[in-house]
């Protein structure tokens, strides 16, 4: 698992100037007697690593524990509530946004207007994807 953790430095991230971040979200749950509890985290991290190797994206460390209540009867399973998972992802999003690449100077008013129209009531616009990554 350690080999799959991101190792980029601040200098490398500054030069990468990644416009987006990809957050691997896994779990710590049973997969029978033949696979480790961290299987989902390993798979999510490896997929995101392949994307990060091919595109200029920020790759934060994976979330290794998520909602796995349906596996709670199995030894070793660790689970958190959906509310907690959402809060963690939201905090990571906000942190990445604050520390993200500098934004271009021109054309900001139309972009701000568009973002304002796209925001959900009471919150910031967020996107997530749970499935195969489309090819460009």
XYZ file of C-alpha atoms in Angstrom:
136
model
C 0.000 0.000 0.000
C 2.803 2.423 0.801
C 4.149 2.194 -2.762
C 0.797 3.389 -4.092
C 0.699 6.557 -1.963
C 1.433 9.846 -3.765
C 5.018 11.066 -3.346
C 4.938 14.447 -5.141
C 6.588 17.442 -3.487
C 5.202 20.966 -3.307
C 7.628 22.019 -6.048
C 6.470 19.199 -8.319
C 2.830 20.124 -7.743
C 3.565 23.784 -8.485
C 5.120 22.818 -11.828
C 2.318 20.370 -12.617
C -0.206 23.225 -12.227
C -3.013 20.664 -12.095
C -6.425 22.095 -12.962
C -8.282 19.271 -11.167
C -7.787 16.715 -8.423
C -8.714 13.050 -8.446
C -9.449 11.631 -5.006
C -9.305 7.844 -4.685
C -12.076 6.640 -2.383
C -11.788 3.083 -1.187
C -12.987 1.079 1.770
C -11.764 -1.300 4.433
C -14.121 -4.256 4.155
C -14.221 -7.982 3.586
C -13.537 -9.521 0.203
C -13.554 -13.134 1.284
C -10.604 -15.130 2.524
C -8.435 -14.509 -0.537
C -8.272 -10.681 -0.824
C -7.128 -7.995 1.642
C -9.542 -5.697 3.442
C -7.983 -2.771 1.557
C -8.792 -4.193 -1.919
C -11.134 -1.339 -2.930
C -8.642 1.300 -1.792
C -5.803 -0.387 -3.682
C -7.856 -0.565 -6.889
C -9.100 3.045 -6.626
C -5.571 4.300 -5.926
C -4.023 2.379 -8.821
C -6.663 3.653 -11.268
C -6.154 7.239 -10.097
C -2.357 6.796 -10.286
C -2.669 5.726 -13.963
C -4.749 8.837 -14.671
C -2.266 11.052 -12.795
C 0.599 9.557 -14.804
C -1.156 10.474 -18.060
C -2.741 13.845 -17.199
C -1.856 16.921 -15.108
C -4.012 16.181 -12.065
C -3.439 16.468 -8.333
C -3.540 13.066 -6.651
C -4.173 13.338 -2.905
C -3.795 10.278 -0.674
C -6.754 7.893 -0.781
C -9.655 7.798 1.594
C -9.245 4.308 2.997
C -12.396 3.991 5.090
C -15.891 4.681 3.783
C -19.471 3.437 4.178
C -19.319 -0.331 4.548
C -22.114 -0.984 7.013
C -23.387 -3.918 4.930
C -20.107 -5.706 5.722
C -20.133 -4.941 9.459
C -20.651 -8.576 10.461
C -17.319 -9.537 8.880
C -14.181 -9.359 11.064
C -11.855 -6.471 10.244
C -14.413 -4.284 8.465
C -14.226 -0.615 9.460
C -17.014 1.739 8.399
C -18.017 5.376 8.769
C -21.360 7.066 8.166
C -22.289 8.573 4.821
C -22.481 11.946 6.567
C -18.885 11.618 7.801
C -17.623 10.500 4.392
C -19.385 13.434 2.742
C -17.890 15.835 5.299
C -14.369 14.475 4.714
C -14.696 14.721 0.917
C -16.125 18.239 1.251
C -13.237 19.332 3.494
C -10.686 17.843 1.084
C -12.392 19.606 -1.828
C -12.283 22.922 0.014
C -8.623 22.431 0.961
C -7.603 21.566 -2.609
C -9.548 24.584 -3.869
C -7.744 26.924 -1.448
C -4.307 25.515 -2.303
C -4.996 25.018 -6.003
C -3.241 26.531 -8.993
C -3.456 30.276 -9.613
C -6.457 31.206 -11.706
C -6.078 33.137 -14.970
C -6.774 36.860 -14.764
C -8.979 37.519 -17.786
C -12.610 36.642 -18.364
C -13.388 36.064 -14.720
C -16.750 37.806 -14.585
C -18.514 35.441 -17.029
C -16.885 32.453 -15.340
C -17.996 33.622 -11.902
C -21.513 34.204 -13.219
C -21.643 30.732 -14.750
C -20.340 29.129 -11.556
C -22.902 31.048 -9.499
C -25.686 29.733 -11.720
C -24.368 26.187 -11.431
C -24.088 26.165 -7.653
C -26.527 24.096 -5.717
C -28.699 25.970 -3.218
C -26.819 26.309 0.041
C -23.546 24.891 -1.169
C -20.678 24.894 -3.580
C -20.766 23.083 -6.888
C -19.192 19.668 -6.559
C -18.790 16.835 -8.995
C -18.040 13.225 -8.346
C -17.784 10.233 -10.585
C -18.394 6.650 -9.621
C -17.671 4.546 -12.636
C -15.405 4.106 -15.615
C -13.418 7.107 -16.753
C -14.417 8.223 -20.276
C -11.601 8.419 -22.799
C -10.812 11.925 -24.141
